[in-house]
């Protein structure tokens, strides 16, 4: 059986890590597309030359021609500008919409059967645009945001409680911006509510809430925290890892439940917008959107986040 083919559109910071992770995990052959001549070719050659050391059997090809993505099973899109310090993700909408338009046309015309995972920001708007232009069914076009936002939340909890990250379960919902909703009530260490563990650690409900509020705030601003430190771009290791988890779940039909920017058609009371919610990702892409009950406060935060997504997406006048 032929190896799966993973096309990466954008060979910048995230694109490079995506290619390396795909190779190291032997998920399939890699084609990296970029408009800059030599960049994808150079990165792919560099990674391929590590194959005798790391021992992976995949082909890596850099290209400036969309024809080379033909037959791709999964396409991961990172084309577009990253943030600079002081910018919000939404500030990128004008320039990245133009880039996404050409990218989506390239995917539509050359890899019509692919599953598409968008990473480019502002995520909720870019994935919407990508779906509209490709015309692919929504189960085949999704965005990566929630896996990363949730990973950040989980990391902060693990560090705070001094427990292994492997035993922390935490999730965020909503848009990929300041309005995202880290779900405090469902955050747990092997099923034990994090709030209870914080109360035991600090001996009071008030202090536990204060510590949790700080972690929630840090989660919402975590992308900006990295941008402020790097000064020349935005996070790239963690977004790449997150998208690879989604691609792997699809390619291996793992049916993992991953927070995904998915097209809602009535779920969570939202119709016709891409929003971050837990989804089953398998051989059919977004196979199922998992609904569950939000309490009043969570629902209000979710509605606020959905409104922010709607305002941004509606500004595209699609
Ligand atoms: N088609 C294909 N690639 C393009 C296009 C285009 N029309 N325009 C720009 N690119 C390429 C650039 O040449 C660059 O190599 O996209 C790549 C983007 O890489 P970086 O600038 O390193 O950005 P990166 O950190 O990878 O982030 C990419 O993901 O998380 C988001 O906010 C981030 O929108 C940004 C995107």
XYZ file of C-alpha atoms and ligand atoms in Angstrom:
354
model
C 0.000 0.000 0.000
C 1.290 3.456 -0.862
C 2.390 5.647 2.007
C 0.034 8.480 2.951
C 0.954 11.886 1.560
C 0.960 14.991 3.731
C 1.136 18.362 2.013
C 2.332 21.364 3.977
C 1.364 24.749 2.550
C 3.838 27.214 4.036
C 7.427 26.306 4.712
C 8.173 28.817 7.435
C 8.698 28.227 11.133
C 5.664 25.999 11.746
C 5.987 24.331 8.339
C 9.532 23.227 9.115
C 8.588 21.631 12.431
C 5.549 19.976 10.806
C 7.803 18.385 8.200
C 10.272 17.147 10.801
C 7.553 15.703 13.071
C 5.821 14.026 10.131
C 9.107 12.401 9.166
C 10.131 11.388 12.690
C 6.734 9.747 13.248
C 6.701 8.242 9.747
C 3.168 9.503 9.166
C 3.772 9.591 5.421
C 5.629 11.312 2.609
C 5.907 15.088 2.841
C 5.437 17.725 0.168
C 6.166 21.244 1.386
C 4.910 24.142 -0.751
C 5.996 27.769 -0.359
C 6.069 30.781 -2.672
C 9.680 31.503 -1.705
C 11.978 29.671 -4.114
C 14.483 27.396 -2.440
C 12.976 27.617 1.052
C 10.844 24.450 0.990
C 13.460 22.625 -1.088
C 16.210 23.542 1.369
C 14.196 22.595 4.471
C 13.096 19.272 3.011
C 16.636 18.409 1.914
C 17.970 19.304 5.359
C 15.412 17.104 7.140
C 15.825 14.250 4.630
C 19.564 14.230 5.244
C 18.860 13.464 8.897
C 16.960 10.302 7.942
C 20.000 7.983 8.201
C 20.588 9.322 11.718
C 16.968 9.243 12.889
C 16.039 6.210 10.811
C 12.833 7.362 9.138
C 11.712 6.053 5.757
C 9.704 8.859 4.210
C 10.245 11.068 1.196
C 10.394 14.830 1.599
C 9.955 17.165 -1.340
C 10.025 20.945 -1.386
C 8.172 22.718 -4.176
C 6.891 26.010 -5.540
C 4.342 24.273 -7.743
C 0.883 23.364 -6.446
C 0.734 20.419 -8.858
C 3.066 18.544 -6.516
C 0.414 18.344 -3.788
C -1.759 16.119 -6.012
C -2.933 13.029 -4.168
C -2.340 14.483 -0.705
C -4.411 12.786 1.987
C -3.944 15.608 4.470
C -3.003 19.238 3.810
C -1.817 21.430 6.684
C -1.865 25.170 6.015
C 0.500 27.599 7.718
C 0.895 30.078 4.871
C 0.512 33.617 6.141
C 2.190 36.192 8.300
C 2.713 35.585 12.008
C 2.157 38.240 14.691
C 4.677 40.781 15.871
C 4.751 42.006 19.487
C 1.699 44.150 20.274
C -0.425 42.690 17.458
C -3.541 40.612 17.999
C -4.252 37.623 15.752
C -7.156 39.608 14.270
C -4.724 42.273 13.015
C -3.525 39.709 10.456
C -6.905 39.287 8.769
C -6.386 41.504 5.723
C -3.027 40.229 4.597
C -3.665 36.596 5.500
C -7.090 36.547 3.767
C -5.364 37.292 0.477
C -2.838 34.540 1.087
C -5.533 32.066 2.175
C -7.561 32.782 -0.966
C -4.727 31.670 -3.240
C -3.846 28.739 -0.979
C -7.414 27.425 -0.875
C -7.661 27.677 -4.677
C -4.426 25.705 -4.956
C -5.759 22.997 -2.666
C -9.164 22.877 -4.365
C -7.609 22.495 -7.819
C -4.835 20.056 -6.949
C -5.825 17.984 -3.924
C -9.620 17.805 -4.148
C -9.937 14.760 -1.876
C -7.739 15.981 0.963
C -8.531 16.679 4.587
C -7.392 20.214 5.409
C -6.107 21.452 8.756
C -5.657 25.227 8.920
C -3.243 26.834 11.376
C -2.886 30.317 9.837
C -4.295 33.176 11.908
C -6.737 34.624 12.647
C -7.678 30.954 12.782
C -11.465 31.054 12.970
C -11.672 33.383 9.957
C -8.993 31.609 7.920
C -10.583 28.182 8.272
C -13.965 29.636 7.280
C -12.445 31.225 4.188
C -10.636 28.006 3.304
C -13.828 25.971 3.473
C -15.790 28.499 1.411
C -13.200 28.647 -1.355
C -12.400 24.943 -1.540
C -16.083 24.051 -1.303
C -15.001 20.898 0.526
C -17.540 19.418 2.949
C -17.024 20.815 6.457
C -15.951 17.439 7.870
C -12.844 17.761 5.666
C -11.855 21.335 6.608
C -10.953 22.138 10.200
C -8.721 24.419 12.226
C -6.046 23.815 14.812
C -6.325 25.991 17.879
C -7.975 24.083 20.695
C -5.382 21.328 20.940
C -2.733 23.965 21.550
C -4.819 26.203 23.820
C -5.774 23.134 25.858
C -2.161 21.931 25.988
C -1.082 25.300 27.330
C -3.806 25.208 29.989
C -2.833 21.645 30.928
C 0.854 22.549 31.124
C 0.186 25.445 33.511
C -1.930 23.167 35.728
C 0.740 20.437 35.795
C 3.464 22.953 36.683
C 1.312 24.519 39.408
C 0.412 21.171 41.016
C 3.785 19.518 40.493
C 2.271 16.509 38.708
C 3.054 14.836 35.400
C 1.549 16.488 32.375
C 0.428 12.986 31.339
C -2.129 12.912 34.137
C -3.688 16.326 33.510
C -6.819 16.658 31.412
C -7.942 20.135 30.437
C -9.802 21.677 27.548
C -10.617 25.046 26.044
C -13.619 25.913 23.900
C -14.535 28.787 21.621
C -12.498 31.010 19.339
C -8.709 31.185 19.154
C -8.391 34.577 20.781
C -8.636 36.420 24.056
C -12.247 35.260 24.474
C -11.414 31.530 24.464
C -13.004 29.523 27.276
C -10.695 27.338 29.394
C -13.077 24.902 31.093
C -12.162 25.078 34.767
C -14.939 22.796 36.004
C -13.812 19.891 33.822
C -10.052 20.276 34.398
C -8.791 17.232 36.279
C -5.803 15.209 37.380
C -6.791 11.648 36.514
C -10.403 12.613 37.110
C -9.825 14.515 40.364
C -11.043 18.104 39.907
C -8.145 20.554 39.728
C -10.088 23.038 41.860
C -10.247 20.526 44.715
C -6.496 19.921 44.478
C -5.834 23.662 44.517
C -8.089 24.121 47.553
C -6.185 21.391 49.387
C -2.863 22.910 48.402
C -3.739 26.447 49.487
C -6.282 25.708 52.224
C -8.913 28.125 50.947
C -11.434 28.421 48.136
C -10.494 32.071 47.579
C -6.798 31.419 47.053
C -7.567 28.405 44.830
C -9.788 30.603 42.673
C -7.122 33.300 42.505
C -4.514 30.772 41.320
C -6.901 29.261 38.777
C -7.907 32.712 37.488
C -4.238 33.464 36.879
C -3.795 30.209 34.936
C -6.894 30.939 32.856
C -5.575 34.424 32.094
C -2.166 33.058 31.154
C -3.792 30.458 28.872
C -5.752 33.136 27.022
C -2.627 35.230 26.514
C -0.187 32.348 26.049
C 0.367 32.948 22.342
C 1.120 36.606 23.037
C 3.520 35.646 25.819
C 5.621 33.690 23.315
C 5.397 36.473 20.716
C 6.635 39.012 23.279
C 9.636 36.804 24.080
C 10.529 35.849 20.495
C 9.952 39.374 19.128
C 10.362 38.148 15.528
C 7.447 35.735 15.142
C 4.977 33.572 16.991
C 4.950 30.116 18.564
C 5.895 27.347 16.175
C 6.869 24.149 17.999
C 3.606 23.768 19.907
C 1.248 24.654 17.029
C 3.048 22.108 14.850
C 2.807 19.357 17.486
C -0.889 20.120 17.918
C -1.714 19.902 14.214
C 0.281 16.675 13.920
C -1.873 15.128 16.669
C -4.956 15.988 14.597
C -3.439 14.707 11.341
C -2.333 11.492 13.028
C -5.803 10.881 14.441
C -7.253 11.217 10.928
C -4.570 9.212 9.116
C -4.649 6.371 11.643
C -8.398 6.578 12.273
C -7.665 6.927 15.988
C -10.965 8.662 16.769
C -9.289 10.852 19.347
C -11.459 13.467 21.013
C -9.613 16.673 20.246
C -10.781 20.268 20.599
C -11.082 21.314 16.972
C -12.206 24.433 15.171
C -15.166 22.765 13.448
C -18.185 23.912 11.449
C -21.210 23.970 13.727
C -24.686 23.334 12.382
C -26.804 23.823 15.471
C -24.430 22.199 17.966
C -23.920 24.264 21.127
C -26.652 26.558 19.742
C -24.405 27.848 16.924
C -25.341 27.583 13.269
C -23.067 28.234 10.313
C -19.821 29.202 12.038
C -16.489 27.566 12.792
C -15.888 27.425 16.546
C -13.616 25.378 18.795
C -15.426 22.353 20.279
C -14.489 18.756 21.132
C -14.626 16.506 18.075
C -13.947 12.899 17.190
C -11.245 12.946 14.498
C -10.942 9.809 12.401
C -10.763 8.490 8.849
C -13.702 10.725 7.899
C -12.171 13.856 9.371
C -14.494 15.568 11.841
C -16.668 12.515 12.441
C -18.625 13.790 15.393
C -19.019 16.953 17.420
C -19.333 16.097 21.089
C -21.915 18.223 22.856
C -22.196 18.512 26.606
C -23.876 20.801 29.089
C -22.314 24.111 29.996
C -23.319 25.875 33.197
C -24.602 29.434 33.064
C -21.216 31.075 33.483
C -19.502 28.800 30.928
C -22.338 29.350 28.450
C -22.025 33.132 28.832
C -18.280 32.964 28.169
C -18.831 30.641 25.211
C -21.496 32.982 23.758
C -19.115 35.905 24.162
C -16.401 33.981 22.311
C -18.795 32.942 19.543
C -19.831 36.583 19.123
C -16.186 37.600 18.711
C -15.762 34.887 16.051
C -18.951 36.012 14.285
C -17.819 39.644 14.190
C -14.474 38.667 12.724
C -15.862 36.226 10.166
C -18.697 38.555 9.146
C -16.091 41.257 8.405
C -14.858 39.016 5.566
C -18.232 39.506 3.792
C -18.171 35.982 2.384
N 1.437 30.719 -0.397
C 2.211 29.856 0.286
N 3.035 30.238 1.270
C 3.050 31.531 1.589
C 2.256 32.490 0.941
C 1.416 32.033 -0.105
N 0.628 32.864 -0.781
N 2.507 33.696 1.494
C 3.404 33.505 2.458
N 3.746 32.200 2.514
C 4.719 31.538 3.372
C 5.918 32.400 3.694
O 6.841 32.419 2.600
C 6.475 31.709 4.934
O 7.486 30.764 4.597
O 4.161 31.256 4.646
C 5.247 30.996 5.527
C 4.878 31.487 6.918
O 5.930 31.164 7.753
P 6.368 32.098 8.976
O 6.404 33.518 8.534
O 7.606 31.498 9.559
O 5.137 31.958 9.990
P 4.808 30.756 11.013
O 5.419 31.052 12.323
O 5.100 29.454 10.369
O 3.237 30.965 11.175
C 2.360 30.791 10.079
O 0.479 30.242 11.464
O 0.147 30.332 13.774
C -0.035 30.986 12.548
O -0.063 33.307 13.174
C 0.664 32.307 12.501
O -0.473 33.096 10.537
C 0.746 32.548 11.025
C 0.944 31.140 10.453
